[in-house]
Amino acid sequence: MMAVNSISAVLLCLLAVTCANTDQDWWRTSVIYQVYPRSFKDTDGDGVGDLKGIEEKLDYLKDIGVNGVWLSPIYRSPMADFGYDIANFTDIDPIFGTMNDFDDLIKKADTLGLRIILDFVPNHSSDEHEWFKKSIKKIEPFTDYYIWHDGKVNNVSEERIPPNNWLSVFRGPAWEWNEERGQYYYHQFAVKQPDLNFRNPQLVDEMKDAMTFWLDRGVAGFRVDAVPFLFEVTSLQDEPLSNDPKALPDDYLYLIHNYTVNLEETFDMVQQWRGLIEARQEPKRLMMAEAYADFETTLRYYGTPQSPGAHFPFNFAHITDVNGNSTPADFLKATKKWIDDLPPGALSNWVIGNHDNHRVASRFGRELVDGLNMLALLLPGVAVTYNGEEIGMEDTSVSWEQTKDPQALDAGPERYLQYTRDPERTPFQWDDTTSAGFSNSEVTWLPVNSNYPELNVEAQKKASVSHYHVYKLLTAARATPTIQRGDTQVEVIGDHVFAFTRSVKLRRLQDSDTYVILMNLGAEEEIVDLLATFSPLADKVMVYAASVHSGVAHGLVYGERDALDRATTETGDITIEGSVRLYACIVYKYDSTFCGGRMVLCVILVLD
């Protein structure tokens, strides 16, 4: 037995998945690392990150085991939404550098075997884009590149009002009056982000041309932003009330969005983009889709075998469905559906953080950073890491006066904390020098977290135990045949333990490994019978990796009647028993004699 926190009824759920793999589909076993360029590395002293800074740090990304580098928008932009308001889809914003800088980045990445992926933002442009300026003036062919409407007249006041009740994600009406054109334009996000009209074939071609431009430049694919918002019903009928008691009339959640997201035409457009990418032949390119939607709708973005869509839509289940108070059943549900219920041949992926959500350390607690990384990196499919999660960066306190996020600014000083995304976007913490080594300027676009003297890359490299070292061990484990192509078993054990294994059965792979991951989500010690749950085991176990809060050292070996943290293994019935301290994330390794395997990794994650 192993004590991992009180024993009770056992709920089992068994899954078996074989991950197919080809040399061409490089992303299938990859770690995709999201870089938020404004906050990654500043080389010119203006307090904003740039392309040269990313190029300078590519060696670091190679060192930690990254395969693909996804860049949040670097296009020319007035920065009303920090790059998601694009004024030119085929140019680099000067704040990040030049096109030559981008080409240098691609070349350096190629030499390191890294692939560069761009954020593609098709739903809207900036209101400073030449297309929009010409659309206002009705200069062809740009007149209908955007969604315009005369609005209607209020029967009582006789004032002109928007055509319907649609709301912006950033709060308030989704329609803005333009005096020069004498019409309303539609914007699902900020006022300065007018929606593009994908019912216009010429606009569709323009966006395909933009994708082709970057593919010709050497990018390995795209993360497509805000996909569900591409189309709206032409009837412009009002959306129904949500009756959400917490939503104010201007809040996006005040309505049920039946007519403005996830329309049938949207799935067809994604399939068209996939066709454009597939037509490129070699090398293979990747398309990831951002779609915050219910599970069944999200799966539709995979497309069909006859009409494929995205290679994968992002799996946000470990952001939206679980948190620091979640039960094993919550984790089981969030994990199981992304293994068991995918379309045939579909590739899973695991996202635990991004630039729109609070950091892992702030959502789950700093003690669980390693555990969540273990989950993302050891489950089957693509692992996606947001910059800084590998060292356990935390949300930074950003005051109203320091706030830059337009979504927060639109909410006002009383409610901005409900909407702000600034805390997870603050500068990367490289070392303990000025501005955490992010910039030589003491003034940065967002404040550096005050914990940077202790929490930074260089400090973690020098430490014998750190998140950085654990992350590297996990990416190394991803190179094993089991993690790349092995089977997965997911279970809930008792009231408190979520568990999964990665293994190879029937000697299908030579020199394969077995991984056992236990997550105790309870506040009490629970006894788990590993033999009954995960058999067979072995009589000698080595600690492969342990979280920084586990109190267990890497590399220790224990076997028959040996003690490690009060844990022992016994031959014969092959049991492991003992107690594991709270907040422990431990990876064990043992020599095995079954199924041609050599070792097991066992992660024990105990939550208080």
XYZ file of C-alpha atoms in Angstrom:
608
model
C 0.000 0.000 0.000
C 1.024 3.625 -0.405
C -0.349 6.302 1.858
C -1.216 9.298 -0.267
C -3.854 10.846 2.024
C -8.528 8.088 4.161
C -9.503 5.200 2.059
C -13.092 4.887 0.788
C -15.055 3.673 -2.227
C -13.148 3.292 -5.464
C -14.400 4.629 -8.809
C -12.576 3.207 -11.819
C -12.527 4.392 -15.393
C -10.269 2.538 -17.810
C -9.159 4.054 -21.077
C -6.913 2.794 -23.829
C -5.442 5.083 -26.443
C -2.747 4.456 -28.987
C -1.102 7.617 -30.255
C -0.246 7.308 -33.909
C 2.880 9.071 -35.043
C 4.660 9.882 -38.252
C 7.863 11.748 -38.877
C 5.888 14.281 -40.909
C 3.384 15.098 -38.161
C 6.066 16.621 -35.958
C 3.557 18.232 -33.608
C 1.980 14.962 -32.434
C 4.556 14.481 -29.672
C 5.665 18.084 -29.322
C 5.787 20.678 -26.600
C 4.372 23.920 -27.999
C 5.601 26.937 -26.019
C 3.601 30.157 -26.130
C 5.692 33.318 -26.142
C 3.932 36.580 -25.311
C 6.392 38.834 -27.185
C 5.753 42.078 -25.285
C 6.830 40.368 -22.078
C 9.478 37.846 -23.091
C 12.756 39.732 -23.623
C 13.511 43.388 -24.404
C 16.809 44.077 -26.190
C 16.446 47.769 -27.083
C 15.591 49.164 -23.644
C 12.092 50.457 -24.371
C 10.470 48.209 -21.771
C 8.699 46.069 -24.369
C 9.870 42.676 -25.595
C 10.969 42.232 -29.197
C 11.933 39.709 -31.872
C 15.644 39.994 -31.156
C 14.881 39.118 -27.560
C 13.032 35.989 -28.637
C 15.915 35.044 -30.932
C 18.358 35.543 -28.056
C 16.385 33.137 -25.865
C 15.796 30.347 -28.390
C 18.676 28.388 -26.859
C 16.827 28.440 -23.543
C 13.697 27.059 -25.203
C 15.731 24.317 -26.834
C 17.316 23.542 -23.462
C 13.988 22.979 -21.705
C 12.739 20.606 -24.387
C 10.444 22.792 -26.487
C 9.716 21.821 -30.110
C 7.418 24.562 -31.388
C 7.371 28.261 -30.462
C 4.003 29.981 -30.831
C 4.225 33.774 -30.946
C 1.312 35.923 -29.871
C 0.677 38.679 -32.475
C 3.682 40.572 -33.809
C 1.865 42.319 -36.686
C 1.687 46.078 -37.228
C -0.848 47.403 -34.744
C -1.833 50.543 -32.810
C -1.846 48.211 -29.773
C -5.341 49.001 -28.538
C -5.524 45.282 -27.681
C -1.762 44.705 -27.738
C -1.468 43.187 -31.177
C -4.875 41.579 -31.544
C -5.977 44.766 -33.338
C -4.046 44.402 -36.586
C -3.399 47.293 -38.972
C -1.432 45.195 -41.480
C -1.623 41.398 -41.618
C 1.654 41.074 -43.538
C 3.994 43.404 -41.684
C 5.878 43.459 -38.375
C 5.110 46.156 -35.832
C 8.191 48.363 -35.285
C 7.922 47.897 -31.526
C 8.927 44.258 -32.112
C 11.467 44.894 -34.858
C 11.654 44.469 -38.615
C 10.935 41.821 -41.212
C 14.671 41.145 -41.300
C 14.517 40.460 -37.561
C 11.720 37.985 -38.208
C 13.719 36.258 -40.933
C 16.697 36.024 -38.570
C 14.426 34.455 -35.957
C 13.241 31.828 -38.434
C 16.828 31.022 -39.429
C 18.023 30.689 -35.831
C 15.049 28.504 -34.978
C 15.797 26.259 -37.959
C 19.377 25.745 -36.814
C 18.087 24.621 -33.402
C 15.373 22.372 -34.792
C 12.634 24.658 -33.477
C 9.527 25.634 -35.415
C 7.894 29.072 -35.306
C 4.090 29.256 -35.180
C 2.217 32.546 -35.593
C -0.995 33.776 -34.044
C -3.456 34.329 -36.915
C -6.248 36.762 -35.972
C -8.927 36.556 -38.685
C -12.106 37.766 -36.973
C -11.299 41.461 -36.960
C -8.742 44.105 -37.832
C -7.803 47.418 -36.302
C -9.935 50.418 -37.178
C -6.636 51.902 -38.395
C -6.251 49.243 -41.098
C -6.325 50.675 -44.628
C -9.173 48.315 -45.452
C -11.372 49.890 -42.783
C -10.465 53.439 -43.755
C -11.424 52.681 -47.360
C -14.541 50.818 -46.280
C -15.714 53.936 -44.447
C -15.375 55.868 -47.707
C -17.006 53.041 -49.716
C -13.950 52.683 -51.917
C -14.209 49.408 -53.818
C -13.536 46.584 -53.280
C -13.408 47.463 -49.567
C -16.988 48.704 -49.072
C -18.201 45.400 -47.683
C -14.987 44.122 -46.092
C -16.671 44.871 -42.751
C -20.190 44.468 -41.364
C -22.181 47.682 -41.695
C -25.825 48.473 -40.939
C -28.077 51.532 -40.949
C -29.489 50.622 -37.556
C -33.071 51.456 -36.709
C -35.049 54.371 -35.298
C -36.464 54.315 -31.784
C -40.241 54.687 -32.078
C -40.454 56.890 -28.988
C -37.349 59.079 -29.080
C -36.924 58.877 -32.862
C -33.205 58.466 -32.226
C -31.138 56.113 -34.329
C -30.140 52.987 -32.387
C -28.173 49.795 -33.165
C -29.935 47.137 -35.254
C -30.185 44.644 -32.370
C -29.177 43.865 -28.786
C -25.876 42.123 -29.537
C -23.120 42.696 -26.991
C -19.336 42.913 -27.198
C -17.087 40.461 -25.374
C -15.473 43.586 -23.917
C -18.895 44.763 -22.602
C -21.400 47.190 -24.043
C -23.089 47.249 -27.454
C -21.369 45.389 -30.276
C -22.319 48.184 -32.688
C -20.524 51.527 -33.071
C -21.796 54.464 -35.091
C -19.450 55.882 -37.727
C -20.392 59.450 -38.564
C -18.506 59.644 -41.856
C -20.115 56.564 -43.385
C -23.432 57.154 -41.628
C -23.770 53.549 -40.488
C -23.024 51.276 -37.566
C -20.156 48.805 -37.764
C -20.060 45.538 -35.857
C -17.315 44.663 -33.355
C -17.430 41.544 -31.182
C -14.412 42.767 -29.233
C -13.104 46.321 -28.693
C -14.568 49.337 -30.484
C -11.234 49.642 -32.284
C -11.537 46.051 -33.577
C -14.198 46.032 -36.320
C -15.274 42.553 -37.422
C -14.301 41.435 -40.899
C -17.070 40.255 -43.223
C -16.355 36.631 -44.100
C -19.449 36.531 -46.299
C -17.451 38.627 -48.767
C -15.431 36.288 -51.058
C -12.814 38.969 -51.707
C -12.173 39.368 -47.995
C -11.859 35.594 -47.654
C -9.205 35.620 -50.384
C -7.357 38.493 -48.684
C -7.061 36.501 -45.473
C -5.902 33.402 -47.319
C -3.276 35.540 -49.034
C -2.074 36.716 -45.612
C -1.684 33.115 -44.457
C 0.200 32.265 -47.644
C 2.538 35.221 -47.113
C 3.701 33.868 -43.751
C 3.868 30.270 -44.930
C 6.185 31.453 -47.703
C 8.225 33.197 -45.004
C 8.871 29.892 -43.269
C 6.377 29.640 -40.423
C 5.424 26.133 -39.321
C 1.746 26.917 -38.877
C -0.825 29.025 -37.092
C -2.787 29.292 -33.892
C -6.095 30.732 -35.137
C -7.560 33.237 -32.692
C -11.224 33.603 -31.678
C -12.472 31.171 -34.325
C -16.104 30.889 -33.108
C -16.777 34.573 -33.853
C -16.175 34.541 -37.625
C -19.830 34.587 -38.716
C -23.136 36.013 -37.504
C -26.673 35.411 -38.747
C -27.675 37.806 -41.527
C -31.154 38.244 -40.028
C -29.594 40.155 -37.102
C -32.265 38.924 -34.691
C -31.916 39.742 -30.994
C -30.153 37.204 -28.792
C -32.090 35.834 -25.784
C -31.367 36.792 -22.192
C -29.196 34.405 -20.200
C -30.870 35.205 -16.855
C -27.433 35.033 -15.249
C -27.966 36.758 -11.872
C -24.349 37.948 -11.777
C -24.396 39.585 -15.217
C -25.101 43.282 -15.678
C -26.988 44.426 -18.817
C -23.732 45.483 -20.503
C -21.921 42.226 -19.708
C -21.349 39.726 -22.499
C -22.782 36.963 -20.302
C -26.102 38.849 -20.079
C -27.144 37.166 -23.352
C -27.119 33.663 -24.802
C -25.116 33.923 -27.998
C -27.066 31.723 -30.382
C -26.641 33.952 -33.413
C -23.081 35.259 -33.204
C -20.806 32.283 -32.463
C -20.119 28.820 -33.872
C -22.283 29.153 -36.974
C -22.113 26.409 -39.613
C -20.182 28.656 -41.969
C -17.418 28.952 -39.376
C -16.564 25.255 -39.532
C -16.442 25.417 -43.326
C -14.011 28.360 -43.205
C -11.677 26.464 -40.878
C -11.747 23.559 -43.324
C -10.834 25.929 -46.157
C -7.806 27.153 -44.208
C -6.772 23.564 -43.506
C -6.974 22.887 -47.234
C -4.696 25.849 -47.919
C -2.159 24.561 -45.401
C -2.314 20.975 -46.668
C -1.706 22.169 -50.217
C 1.727 23.367 -49.129
C 2.984 19.759 -49.050
C 6.427 19.635 -47.392
C 7.246 20.526 -44.733
C 4.042 19.737 -42.880
C 2.352 22.745 -41.272
C 0.174 22.895 -38.179
C -3.148 24.643 -37.503
C -4.386 25.022 -33.918
C -7.755 26.653 -33.171
C -8.801 28.699 -30.153
C -12.452 27.934 -29.442
C -13.935 28.471 -26.001
C -17.079 26.390 -26.492
C -18.875 23.395 -25.049
C -17.115 20.083 -25.620
C -19.308 18.829 -28.455
C -18.983 22.100 -30.371
C -15.236 22.221 -29.812
C -14.850 18.752 -31.331
C -16.472 19.961 -34.542
C -13.381 22.073 -35.205
C -11.481 18.846 -35.917
C -13.628 18.491 -39.026
C -14.125 15.082 -40.609
C -11.826 12.630 -42.428
C -13.287 13.898 -45.694
C -13.103 17.585 -44.715
C -10.502 18.029 -41.960
C -10.490 21.192 -39.887
C -7.877 22.214 -37.346
C -5.242 19.644 -36.444
C -6.601 20.284 -32.988
C -8.761 22.854 -31.202
C -7.299 23.829 -27.862
C -8.351 21.768 -24.856
C -9.108 24.317 -22.129
C -10.627 21.783 -19.713
C -7.798 22.159 -17.188
C -8.368 25.916 -17.219
C -12.152 26.153 -17.293
C -13.259 22.931 -15.564
C -10.842 22.490 -12.643
C -9.179 24.678 -10.030
C -7.560 24.451 -6.625
C -10.825 23.259 -5.056
C -11.593 20.547 -7.617
C -12.223 16.909 -6.735
C -10.700 13.837 -8.395
C -14.016 13.364 -10.198
C -13.632 16.853 -11.670
C -10.140 16.015 -12.903
C -11.367 12.681 -14.226
C -14.141 14.310 -16.231
C -11.859 17.034 -17.572
C -9.234 14.480 -18.622
C -11.306 11.476 -19.709
C -13.348 13.253 -22.344
C -10.190 14.472 -24.097
C -8.920 10.900 -24.359
C -11.993 8.722 -24.686
C -14.472 10.865 -26.608
C -12.432 12.369 -29.445
C -13.282 11.650 -33.091
C -11.402 8.664 -34.595
C -7.785 9.588 -35.240
C -8.083 12.977 -33.526
C -5.098 14.296 -31.594
C -5.513 15.434 -28.004
C -3.731 18.376 -26.378
C -3.272 19.747 -22.887
C -3.328 23.466 -22.070
C -2.912 24.547 -18.441
C -2.300 28.275 -18.942
C -2.202 31.145 -21.427
C -2.178 34.930 -21.706
C -5.938 35.171 -21.033
C -6.085 33.232 -17.760
C -4.497 33.453 -14.331
C -1.249 31.561 -13.944
C -1.155 27.970 -12.715
C 0.576 28.948 -9.458
C -2.172 31.483 -8.757
C -5.086 29.213 -9.710
C -3.913 26.009 -8.023
C -1.285 27.207 -5.549
C 2.467 27.441 -6.013
C 2.963 23.969 -4.506
C 1.159 22.361 -7.440
C 3.014 23.891 -10.366
C 5.104 20.765 -10.928
C 2.052 18.538 -10.626
C 0.100 20.409 -13.296
C 3.132 20.372 -15.580
C 3.411 16.627 -14.993
C -0.216 16.243 -16.025
C 0.163 18.324 -19.191
C 3.451 16.755 -20.248
C 2.710 13.095 -19.512
C -0.824 12.736 -20.883
C -1.069 11.599 -24.539
C -0.893 14.253 -27.231
C 0.481 17.760 -27.583
C 1.592 19.708 -24.495
C 1.137 23.494 -24.580
C 3.113 25.630 -22.110
C 2.615 29.359 -21.558
C 5.887 31.206 -21.005
C 6.815 31.232 -17.328
C 4.766 28.219 -16.254
C 7.917 26.078 -16.415
C 9.403 28.097 -13.542
C 6.151 28.643 -11.646
C 5.697 32.355 -12.323
C 2.790 33.885 -10.419
C 0.216 36.560 -11.182
C 1.508 40.070 -10.575
C -0.561 42.623 -8.694
C -1.478 45.355 -11.194
C -3.298 48.419 -9.881
C -6.049 50.269 -11.738
C -3.562 53.036 -12.497
C -1.158 50.487 -14.031
C -3.843 48.611 -15.981
C -3.345 48.264 -19.737
C -5.823 45.535 -20.694
C -8.729 47.090 -22.677
C -11.115 44.451 -21.361
C -10.340 45.593 -17.805
C -10.407 49.290 -18.681
C -13.876 48.898 -20.199
C -15.069 47.408 -16.894
C -14.017 50.465 -14.867
C -12.086 50.802 -11.588
C -14.743 49.030 -9.500
C -14.884 45.845 -11.607
C -11.588 45.745 -13.487
C -10.159 42.942 -11.348
C -12.914 40.628 -12.642
C -11.781 41.158 -16.218
C -8.106 42.043 -16.222
C -5.601 39.817 -17.999
C -2.604 41.959 -17.090
C -1.480 39.891 -14.043
C -0.574 36.868 -16.195
C 1.086 39.003 -18.893
C 3.830 40.694 -16.884
C 7.511 40.442 -17.916
C 9.332 37.124 -17.886
C 11.675 36.674 -14.932
C 15.125 35.722 -16.224
C 17.365 36.700 -13.301
C 17.676 39.030 -10.300
C 19.083 42.042 -12.165
C 17.174 45.155 -13.273
C 13.592 44.333 -14.273
C 14.248 40.617 -13.750
C 16.645 40.580 -16.692
C 13.736 41.232 -19.044
C 14.963 44.742 -19.855
C 17.758 47.102 -18.866
C 15.068 49.727 -18.323
C 13.584 50.116 -14.862
C 10.272 51.060 -16.481
C 8.513 48.201 -18.257
C 5.172 48.163 -20.054
C 3.656 46.199 -17.160
C 5.263 45.960 -13.716
C 7.649 43.118 -12.960
C 6.508 40.826 -10.153
C 8.146 41.794 -6.865
C 9.123 38.152 -6.265
C 11.615 38.170 -9.147
C 14.786 38.234 -6.975
C 13.904 34.729 -5.772
C 11.731 33.423 -8.610
C 13.702 33.529 -11.857
C 15.346 31.223 -14.382
C 18.948 31.710 -13.260
C 18.127 31.054 -9.613
C 16.304 27.868 -10.568
C 19.144 26.693 -12.789
C 21.562 27.043 -9.869
C 19.253 25.428 -7.314
C 19.513 21.696 -6.784
C 15.709 21.483 -6.688
C 13.502 23.731 -8.822
C 10.523 23.832 -11.171
C 12.978 24.345 -14.033
C 14.753 21.050 -13.314
C 11.479 19.155 -12.932
C 10.194 20.568 -16.223
C 13.324 19.415 -18.048
C 12.954 15.915 -16.628
C 9.361 15.808 -17.831
C 10.198 16.924 -21.360
C 12.931 14.283 -21.401
C 10.341 11.677 -20.411
C 8.245 12.739 -23.399
C 10.960 11.308 -25.642
C 10.206 7.776 -24.433
C 8.121 5.444 -26.631
C 5.464 5.112 -23.953
C 4.652 8.810 -23.721
C 4.740 9.175 -27.479
C 2.749 6.082 -28.442
C 1.666 4.259 -25.305
C -1.707 3.473 -23.760
C -3.461 5.529 -21.088
C -5.508 4.413 -18.085
C -7.359 7.031 -16.035
C -8.968 6.356 -12.639
C -10.385 7.865 -9.486
C -9.278 5.979 -6.375
C -11.317 6.544 -3.237
C -12.498 10.037 -2.414
C -9.295 11.931 -2.969
C -6.987 10.392 -5.550
C -6.956 11.057 -9.280
C -4.587 8.763 -11.151
C -3.455 7.859 -14.634
C -0.880 5.528 -16.129
C 1.054 5.463 -19.384
C 2.186 1.995 -20.406
C 2.871 -0.350 -23.297
C 1.162 -3.722 -23.378
C 2.097 -7.065 -24.939
C 5.655 -6.023 -25.779
C 4.325 -3.829 -28.573
C 7.265 -1.480 -28.117
C 10.748 -2.606 -27.168
C 12.565 -0.845 -24.324
C 9.355 0.890 -23.293
C 8.618 2.587 -19.992
C 5.622 2.676 -17.665
C 4.419 5.792 -15.885
C 2.077 5.942 -12.891
C 0.702 9.314 -11.819
C -1.196 9.763 -8.541
C -2.807 13.050 -7.518
C -4.213 13.257 -4.017
C -6.753 16.078 -3.973
C -7.770 15.593 -0.332
C -6.616 17.158 2.908
C -6.084 13.787 4.566
C -3.693 10.934 4.017
C -5.202 8.154 1.902
C -4.009 4.565 1.534
C -3.814 3.351 -2.057
C -3.252 -0.302 -2.963
C -0.961 0.068 -5.962
C -0.935 -3.655 -6.675
C -4.720 -3.758 -6.930
C -4.802 -0.660 -9.080
C -1.636 -0.725 -11.174
C -0.098 -4.170 -11.564
C 2.476 -5.474 -12.003
C 4.971 -3.466 -9.986
C 8.633 -4.097 -9.233
C 10.682 -4.524 -6.085
C 13.093 -1.640 -6.585
C 12.052 1.947 -7.154
C 14.086 5.077 -7.873
C 12.933 8.653 -7.516
C 13.144 10.015 -11.048
C 11.827 13.485 -10.231
C 10.171 15.171 -7.287
C 8.436 18.496 -6.913
C 10.198 21.287 -5.102
C 7.802 20.866 -2.150
C 7.952 17.068 -1.888
C 10.870 16.787 0.515
C 12.196 13.890 -1.572
C 15.504 13.983 -3.416
C 16.026 12.903 -7.010
C 17.899 9.682 -7.676
C 17.238 7.886 -4.405
C 16.657 4.149 -4.731
C 14.692 2.028 -2.329
C 13.785 -1.621 -2.457
C 12.930 -4.553 -0.212
C 12.441 -3.184 3.338
C 14.395 -0.038 2.542
C 12.909 3.231 3.754
C 12.408 6.449 1.865
C 10.160 9.067 3.422
C 8.741 6.189 5.486
C 7.987 4.294 2.269
C 9.006 0.684 1.688
C 8.618 -1.933 -0.974
C 8.177 -5.583 -0.159
C 8.787 -8.496 -2.488
C 6.284 -11.299 -2.791
C 3.000 -9.410 -2.747
C 4.870 -6.371 -4.105
C 3.289 -3.650 -2.022
C 4.446 -0.119 -1.418
C 3.396 1.543 1.784
C 4.180 4.656 3.733
C 3.156 8.297 3.816
C 3.881 11.121 1.449
C 3.936 14.675 2.739
C 1.328 17.118 1.549
C 1.913 18.942 -1.711
C 4.304 16.243 -2.944
C 4.723 15.564 -6.646
C 7.071 12.612 -6.978
C 8.260 10.686 -10.010
C 9.533 7.186 -9.279
C 11.581 5.007 -11.604
C 12.151 1.263 -11.312
C 13.770 -1.526 -13.294
C 11.041 -3.771 -14.596
C 10.956 -7.345 -15.836
C 7.542 -7.309 -17.475
C 6.481 -6.351 -20.994
C 10.043 -5.590 -21.986
C 9.918 -2.418 -19.921
C 12.719 -0.785 -17.998
C 11.204 1.782 -15.681
C 8.114 3.338 -14.192
C 7.512 6.974 -13.392
C 5.088 7.522 -10.542
C 3.885 11.026 -9.836
C 2.276 11.572 -6.439
C 0.482 14.885 -6.135
C -1.021 15.667 -2.736
C -3.216 18.735 -2.296
C -4.053 20.320 1.034
